[in-house]
Amino acid sequence: MKALPPVGDRLLTSWSHGEDAALWRIDDERIGILTVDFITPVVDDPGTFGEIAAANALSDVFAMGGRPLIALNLVCFPTSCLPMSVLQEILAGGSSKVTEAGAVLAGGHSVQDEEPKYGLAVFGEVRRGGEWRVEGARDGDILILTKPIGTGIAVTAIKAGFLCEHAIQAAEESMRTLNNPWGADLEGDLLASIHSCTDVTGFGLAGHAFDMLSDQTELTLCLDSVPLLPDVREMASMGMIPAGNYTNREHMKGKVSFESMEKEDLVFASDMIFDPQTSGGLLLAVDREASGEMLAKLRPYFPQAAAIGRFSNGKRCLRVNRGVF
């Protein structure tokens, strides 16, 4: 295998350290953000699936502190067994979210496949010095989550036909909501109070929160403060646990400490924090003194945004308890 060509100091992040997108220095003022993501259907309605897939892909640019500028469609579709009208609805849903994000959809690429898949390649920009990284949380910072968790359980229950219509609508609405922090009108000192950020996707709340820790930082997560989608606790108790949950548990073995939990609480905690998310919320490490104002700014756009934990100095570890933050 040939060595990668040198890129000098212009490539600021790639796939290392769990970063959400590649950062490329354009000039002394601007940093380009490049990401790509596509998924298989998580809901039955094609248009809603397109919205969710697009929101999921756009999220990586927002999680780096940037604004999306241009996107390209990525499409896999079985033209032999599904009508083109289904694809048109998927693409219309995706286009609506790109427009809502303030970006331009400028084409893309498609291939014949046995199962529909859809997503985006997205380019955005951020002012140099204003980019957010996954690591960077400081002692005393408050962890804020912008959306409820439980989409993996909800999607599993939807496919099994167990989730009620109200809960389905809540899950769909959460997944199609853009992770656009600029909708919350963040600026000045409040914007500077964000020390790190990532979004919650396939590795679950535990995996993505752990990525925010340096070797000298630990996080205490208060489970009873974590917002949940409707009915996901009941669905989990019925066994609606996606396979990715067990993969995430194995991946995080030895990295999570469950504090003073009975067996029932431990099962509940594991079901929730390892649940793989689709288009989950942002995780923001925010200066403690600014956290109250941050939540007040976020909640008109993210109604269930909540403070769910605190960072402190210590050995890199995620501690989980049943307390309320």
Tab-separated table of C-alpha atoms in Angstrom:
chain	number	residue	atom	x	y	z
A	1	MET	CA	0.000	0.000	0.000
A	2	LYS	CA	1.447	3.359	-1.040
A	3	ALA	CA	1.922	6.091	1.524
A	4	LEU	CA	-0.527	8.981	1.377
A	5	PRO	CA	0.884	12.104	-0.278
A	6	PRO	CA	1.931	14.924	2.061
A	7	VAL	CA	-0.726	17.588	2.651
A	8	GLY	CA	1.312	20.056	4.686
A	9	ASP	CA	-0.615	21.907	7.370
A	10	ARG	CA	-3.832	22.435	5.402
A	11	LEU	CA	-5.557	19.214	6.478
A	12	LEU	CA	-6.622	20.005	10.038
A	13	THR	CA	-8.666	16.844	10.780
A	14	SER	CA	-9.465	13.644	8.967
A	15	TRP	CA	-10.766	10.366	10.417
A	16	SER	CA	-8.630	10.494	13.562
A	17	HIS	CA	-9.928	11.347	17.048
A	18	GLY	CA	-13.557	10.618	16.112
A	19	GLU	CA	-14.011	13.954	14.331
A	20	ASP	CA	-17.314	14.404	12.529
A	21	ALA	CA	-15.893	15.775	9.262
A	22	ALA	CA	-12.661	16.657	7.491
A	23	LEU	CA	-11.408	20.207	8.032
A	24	TRP	CA	-9.291	21.834	5.310
A	25	ARG	CA	-7.690	25.282	5.673
A	26	ILE	CA	-8.772	27.350	2.691
A	27	ASP	CA	-6.967	30.552	3.670
A	28	ASP	CA	-6.153	32.550	6.790
A	29	GLU	CA	-9.830	33.270	7.445
A	30	ARG	CA	-11.795	30.231	6.266
A	31	ILE	CA	-11.863	26.499	6.957
A	32	GLY	CA	-13.686	24.121	4.645
A	33	ILE	CA	-15.732	21.255	6.112
A	34	LEU	CA	-16.307	18.114	4.039
A	35	THR	CA	-18.441	15.150	5.036
A	36	VAL	CA	-20.440	12.301	3.536
A	37	ASP	CA	-23.188	10.092	4.974
A	38	PHE	CA	-25.979	7.875	3.657
A	39	ILE	CA	-28.360	5.412	5.272
A	40	THR	CA	-30.932	2.723	4.530
A	41	PRO	CA	-34.634	3.506	5.141
A	42	VAL	CA	-35.655	3.936	8.784
A	43	VAL	CA	-39.301	4.829	8.099
A	44	ASP	CA	-41.857	3.788	5.479
A	45	ASP	CA	-42.694	7.168	3.939
A	46	PRO	CA	-40.147	7.964	1.158
A	47	GLY	CA	-40.261	11.740	1.611
A	48	THR	CA	-39.737	11.491	5.351
A	49	PHE	CA	-36.855	9.083	4.788
A	50	GLY	CA	-35.264	11.638	2.442
A	51	GLU	CA	-35.615	14.363	5.063
A	52	ILE	CA	-34.094	12.205	7.793
A	53	ALA	CA	-31.178	11.036	5.654
A	54	ALA	CA	-30.371	14.586	4.594
A	55	ALA	CA	-30.637	15.963	8.138
A	56	ASN	CA	-28.342	13.159	9.277
A	57	ALA	CA	-25.693	14.066	6.669
A	58	LEU	CA	-25.910	17.832	7.204
A	59	SER	CA	-25.453	17.324	10.944
A	60	ASP	CA	-21.707	16.720	10.656
A	61	VAL	CA	-21.122	20.225	9.296
A	62	PHE	CA	-23.192	21.779	12.078
A	63	ALA	CA	-21.338	19.667	14.679
A	64	MET	CA	-18.048	21.230	13.556
A	65	GLY	CA	-19.432	24.746	14.080
A	66	GLY	CA	-19.944	25.363	10.377
A	67	ARG	CA	-22.669	26.243	7.921
A	68	PRO	CA	-23.471	23.945	4.967
A	69	LEU	CA	-22.994	25.548	1.546
A	70	ILE	CA	-23.367	22.872	-1.125
A	71	ALA	CA	-24.491	19.228	-1.209
A	72	LEU	CA	-24.552	16.323	-3.660
A	73	ASN	CA	-27.036	13.447	-3.604
A	74	LEU	CA	-25.825	9.881	-3.022
A	75	VAL	CA	-28.449	7.425	-4.261
A	76	CYS	CA	-28.731	3.642	-4.390
A	77	PHE	CA	-32.076	2.476	-5.751
A	78	PRO	CA	-33.713	-0.739	-7.047
A	79	THR	CA	-35.358	0.518	-10.226
A	80	SER	CA	-36.369	-3.050	-11.070
A	81	CYS	CA	-38.809	-3.392	-8.176
A	82	LEU	CA	-39.718	0.117	-6.949
A	83	PRO	CA	-41.374	2.872	-9.015
A	84	MET	CA	-39.402	6.004	-9.815
A	85	SER	CA	-42.037	8.011	-7.959
A	86	VAL	CA	-40.623	6.618	-4.708
A	87	LEU	CA	-37.167	7.915	-5.613
A	88	GLN	CA	-38.630	11.278	-6.556
A	89	GLU	CA	-40.217	11.559	-3.104
A	90	ILE	CA	-36.937	10.617	-1.392
A	91	LEU	CA	-35.035	13.245	-3.360
A	92	ALA	CA	-37.706	15.876	-2.730
A	93	GLY	CA	-37.465	15.252	1.003
A	94	GLY	CA	-33.691	15.545	0.933
A	95	SER	CA	-33.816	18.702	-1.179
A	96	SER	CA	-36.190	20.374	1.279
A	97	LYS	CA	-33.727	19.858	4.150
A	98	VAL	CA	-30.751	21.108	2.142
A	99	THR	CA	-32.727	24.260	1.352
A	100	GLU	CA	-33.789	24.635	4.992
A	101	ALA	CA	-30.115	24.420	5.994
A	102	GLY	CA	-29.312	27.340	3.689
A	103	ALA	CA	-27.300	25.218	1.264
A	104	VAL	CA	-27.573	24.399	-2.442
A	105	LEU	CA	-28.218	20.937	-3.864
A	106	ALA	CA	-26.103	20.623	-7.011
A	107	GLY	CA	-26.518	17.132	-8.457
A	108	GLY	CA	-25.071	13.854	-7.277
A	109	HIS	CA	-24.601	10.238	-8.286
A	110	SER	CA	-26.821	7.150	-8.405
A	111	VAL	CA	-26.311	3.406	-8.773
A	112	GLN	CA	-28.609	0.424	-9.134
A	113	ASP	CA	-28.869	-1.499	-5.863
A	114	GLU	CA	-31.095	-4.117	-4.239
A	115	GLU	CA	-32.024	-1.830	-1.327
A	116	PRO	CA	-32.697	1.922	-1.292
A	117	LYS	CA	-29.980	4.042	0.259
A	118	TYR	CA	-29.810	7.813	0.352
A	119	GLY	CA	-27.624	10.532	1.762
A	120	LEU	CA	-25.435	13.490	0.912
A	121	ALA	CA	-21.891	14.637	0.412
A	122	VAL	CA	-21.803	18.093	2.024
A	123	PHE	CA	-19.336	20.966	1.929
A	124	GLY	CA	-19.509	23.847	4.381
A	125	GLU	CA	-17.327	26.511	5.914
A	126	VAL	CA	-16.442	27.902	9.314
A	127	ARG	CA	-14.441	30.944	10.334
A	128	ARG	CA	-10.888	29.971	11.316
A	129	GLY	CA	-10.713	29.723	15.093
A	130	GLY	CA	-14.466	29.163	15.337
A	131	GLU	CA	-14.428	25.469	14.504
A	132	TRP	CA	-15.591	22.930	17.107
A	133	ARG	CA	-13.732	19.705	17.765
A	134	VAL	CA	-14.924	16.515	19.412
A	135	GLU	CA	-12.310	16.808	22.164
A	136	GLY	CA	-11.912	19.957	24.218
A	137	ALA	CA	-14.314	19.596	27.154
A	138	ARG	CA	-12.917	21.221	30.321
A	139	ASP	CA	-13.194	20.624	34.035
A	140	GLY	CA	-16.605	21.888	35.202
A	141	ASP	CA	-18.181	22.017	31.749
A	142	ILE	CA	-21.836	20.991	31.459
A	143	LEU	CA	-22.897	18.460	28.836
A	144	ILE	CA	-26.007	19.552	26.920
A	145	LEU	CA	-27.951	17.227	24.604
A	146	THR	CA	-30.271	18.875	22.061
A	147	LYS	CA	-32.554	15.962	21.078
A	148	PRO	CA	-34.088	12.978	22.882
A	149	ILE	CA	-32.507	9.568	22.387
A	150	GLY	CA	-34.113	6.260	21.483
A	151	THR	CA	-34.296	6.339	17.689
A	152	GLY	CA	-32.675	2.902	17.350
A	153	ILE	CA	-35.296	1.340	19.610
A	154	ALA	CA	-38.071	3.342	17.943
A	155	VAL	CA	-37.064	2.268	14.423
A	156	THR	CA	-36.838	-1.366	15.541
A	157	ALA	CA	-40.323	-1.115	17.045
A	158	ILE	CA	-41.688	0.603	13.920
A	159	LYS	CA	-40.420	-2.231	11.723
A	160	ALA	CA	-41.995	-4.762	14.095
A	161	GLY	CA	-45.321	-2.891	14.048
A	162	PHE	CA	-45.400	-2.210	17.795
A	163	LEU	CA	-44.960	1.567	18.034
A	164	CYS	CA	-48.122	3.692	18.262
A	165	GLU	CA	-48.759	6.499	15.777
A	166	HIS	CA	-48.030	9.286	18.278
A	167	ALA	CA	-44.631	7.793	19.129
A	168	ILE	CA	-43.831	7.223	15.442
A	169	GLN	CA	-44.551	10.868	14.658
A	170	ALA	CA	-42.364	12.029	17.563
A	171	ALA	CA	-39.459	9.854	16.413
A	172	GLU	CA	-39.796	11.036	12.805
A	173	GLU	CA	-39.987	14.680	13.851
A	174	SER	CA	-36.866	14.353	15.992
A	175	MET	CA	-34.861	12.636	13.242
A	176	ARG	CA	-35.886	15.119	10.535
A	177	THR	CA	-35.034	18.170	12.693
A	178	LEU	CA	-31.810	19.819	11.566
A	179	ASN	CA	-29.025	20.022	14.131
A	180	ASN	CA	-28.665	23.692	13.239
A	181	PRO	CA	-27.274	25.557	16.271
A	182	TRP	CA	-27.533	28.836	14.351
A	183	GLY	CA	-31.298	28.596	14.627
A	184	ALA	CA	-30.728	29.335	18.324
A	185	ASP	CA	-29.041	32.678	17.570
A	186	LEU	CA	-25.748	31.858	19.288
A	187	GLU	CA	-23.130	34.597	19.222
A	188	GLY	CA	-20.387	36.369	21.156
A	189	ASP	CA	-19.438	35.080	24.592
A	190	LEU	CA	-22.171	32.460	24.515
A	191	LEU	CA	-20.767	30.989	21.319
A	192	ALA	CA	-17.270	31.015	22.850
A	193	SER	CA	-18.564	29.071	25.853
A	194	ILE	CA	-18.888	25.931	23.676
A	195	HIS	CA	-15.630	24.039	24.183
A	196	SER	CA	-16.414	20.896	22.181
A	197	CYS	CA	-19.229	19.377	20.180
A	198	THR	CA	-20.273	16.214	18.386
A	199	ASP	CA	-23.526	14.633	17.235
A	200	VAL	CA	-25.067	11.397	18.481
A	201	THR	CA	-25.307	8.765	15.759
A	202	GLY	CA	-24.443	5.085	15.387
A	203	PHE	CA	-22.172	4.692	18.409
A	204	GLY	CA	-24.927	5.831	20.768
A	205	LEU	CA	-24.915	8.395	23.543
A	206	ALA	CA	-22.159	6.600	25.448
A	207	GLY	CA	-19.805	6.203	22.496
A	208	HIS	CA	-20.054	9.768	21.250
A	209	ALA	CA	-19.900	11.304	24.731
A	210	PHE	CA	-16.780	9.246	25.454
A	211	ASP	CA	-15.132	10.658	22.327
A	212	MET	CA	-15.351	14.113	23.906
A	213	LEU	CA	-12.994	13.092	26.722
A	214	SER	CA	-9.259	13.690	26.795
A	215	ASP	CA	-6.947	11.411	28.791
A	216	GLN	CA	-7.339	13.775	31.782
A	217	THR	CA	-11.110	14.225	31.672
A	218	GLU	CA	-14.052	12.159	32.895
A	219	LEU	CA	-17.786	12.624	32.493
A	220	THR	CA	-20.594	11.895	34.927
A	221	LEU	CA	-23.820	11.262	33.028
A	222	CYS	CA	-27.118	11.615	34.909
A	223	LEU	CA	-29.435	9.158	33.180
A	224	ASP	CA	-32.693	10.507	34.592
A	225	SER	CA	-31.954	13.875	32.970
A	226	VAL	CA	-31.530	12.386	29.496
A	227	PRO	CA	-34.623	13.125	27.351
A	228	LEU	CA	-36.207	10.041	25.779
A	229	LEU	CA	-38.528	9.586	22.834
A	230	PRO	CA	-42.082	8.498	23.732
A	231	ASP	CA	-42.567	4.799	24.540
A	232	VAL	CA	-38.929	3.761	23.967
A	233	ARG	CA	-38.547	2.507	27.534
A	234	GLU	CA	-41.603	0.288	27.107
A	235	MET	CA	-40.381	-0.907	23.707
A	236	ALA	CA	-36.958	-1.747	25.156
A	237	SER	CA	-38.593	-3.817	27.902
A	238	MET	CA	-40.374	-5.776	25.140
A	239	GLY	CA	-37.057	-6.622	23.500
A	240	MET	CA	-37.067	-4.029	20.693
A	241	ILE	CA	-33.289	-3.631	20.936
A	242	PRO	CA	-31.349	-3.131	17.661
A	243	ALA	CA	-28.291	-5.285	16.981
A	244	GLY	CA	-26.096	-2.179	17.020
A	245	ASN	CA	-26.822	-1.759	20.730
A	246	TYR	CA	-24.907	-4.941	21.544
A	247	THR	CA	-22.057	-3.959	19.225
A	248	ASN	CA	-21.795	-0.626	21.033
A	249	ARG	CA	-21.740	-2.340	24.443
A	250	GLU	CA	-18.836	-4.500	23.317
A	251	HIS	CA	-16.995	-1.504	21.883
A	252	MET	CA	-17.363	0.431	25.159
A	253	LYS	CA	-16.468	-2.437	27.481
A	254	GLY	CA	-14.215	-1.199	30.286
A	255	LYS	CA	-14.882	2.468	29.454
A	256	VAL	CA	-18.214	2.932	31.253
A	257	SER	CA	-18.830	2.737	34.996
A	258	PHE	CA	-22.410	2.256	36.227
A	259	GLU	CA	-22.679	3.692	39.719
A	260	SER	CA	-24.852	2.067	42.411
A	261	MET	CA	-27.422	0.500	40.108
A	262	GLU	CA	-29.761	-2.388	40.719
A	263	LYS	CA	-30.072	-4.969	37.924
A	264	GLU	CA	-33.244	-3.400	36.504
A	265	ASP	CA	-31.630	0.040	36.433
A	266	LEU	CA	-28.511	-1.370	34.796
A	267	VAL	CA	-30.555	-2.982	32.022
A	268	PHE	CA	-32.449	0.280	31.430
A	269	ALA	CA	-29.228	2.327	31.398
A	270	SER	CA	-27.547	-0.020	28.922
A	271	ASP	CA	-30.579	-0.065	26.633
A	272	MET	CA	-30.580	3.741	26.480
A	273	ILE	CA	-26.948	4.864	26.358
A	274	PHE	CA	-25.834	2.231	23.835
A	275	ASP	CA	-28.826	2.688	21.531
A	276	PRO	CA	-27.505	3.544	18.029
A	277	GLN	CA	-29.063	6.791	16.867
A	278	THR	CA	-30.088	8.013	13.440
A	279	SER	CA	-29.915	11.806	13.134
A	280	GLY	CA	-29.559	12.187	16.903
A	281	GLY	CA	-28.900	15.463	18.677
A	282	LEU	CA	-25.812	17.541	19.297
A	283	LEU	CA	-23.700	17.053	22.411
A	284	LEU	CA	-22.246	20.373	23.571
A	285	ALA	CA	-19.617	20.833	26.289
A	286	VAL	CA	-20.493	24.284	27.640
A	287	ASP	CA	-18.885	26.450	30.311
A	288	ARG	CA	-20.880	25.961	33.520
A	289	GLU	CA	-21.680	29.658	33.992
A	290	ALA	CA	-23.096	29.918	30.467
A	291	SER	CA	-25.058	26.644	30.492
A	292	GLY	CA	-28.343	28.141	31.727
A	293	GLU	CA	-28.366	30.840	29.066
A	294	MET	CA	-27.350	28.275	26.454
A	295	LEU	CA	-30.346	26.086	27.284
A	296	ALA	CA	-32.667	29.095	27.161
A	297	LYS	CA	-31.385	29.911	23.664
A	298	LEU	CA	-31.578	26.316	22.426
A	299	ARG	CA	-35.031	25.318	23.667
A	300	PRO	CA	-37.155	27.368	21.237
A	301	TYR	CA	-35.505	25.336	18.455
A	302	PHE	CA	-34.761	22.138	20.412
A	303	PRO	CA	-37.662	21.888	22.918
A	304	GLN	CA	-36.200	18.894	24.780
A	305	ALA	CA	-32.634	20.189	25.070
A	306	ALA	CA	-31.297	19.279	28.507
A	307	ALA	CA	-28.218	19.401	30.703
A	308	ILE	CA	-27.352	15.744	31.262
A	309	GLY	CA	-23.885	15.636	32.832
A	310	ARG	CA	-20.725	17.310	34.028
A	311	PHE	CA	-17.093	17.019	32.975
A	312	SER	CA	-14.321	16.938	35.567
A	313	ASN	CA	-10.623	16.240	35.848
A	314	GLY	CA	-9.772	12.567	36.173
A	315	LYS	CA	-8.886	9.393	34.354
A	316	ARG	CA	-10.707	9.081	31.024
A	317	CYS	CA	-13.988	7.403	31.961
A	318	LEU	CA	-17.745	7.716	31.513
A	319	ARG	CA	-19.644	7.367	34.798
A	320	VAL	CA	-23.391	6.773	34.639
A	321	ASN	CA	-25.840	7.161	37.520
A	322	ARG	CA	-29.633	7.317	37.876
A	323	GLY	CA	-29.566	10.818	39.298
A	324	VAL	CA	-31.123	13.993	37.931
A	325	PHE	CA	-28.624	16.626	36.913
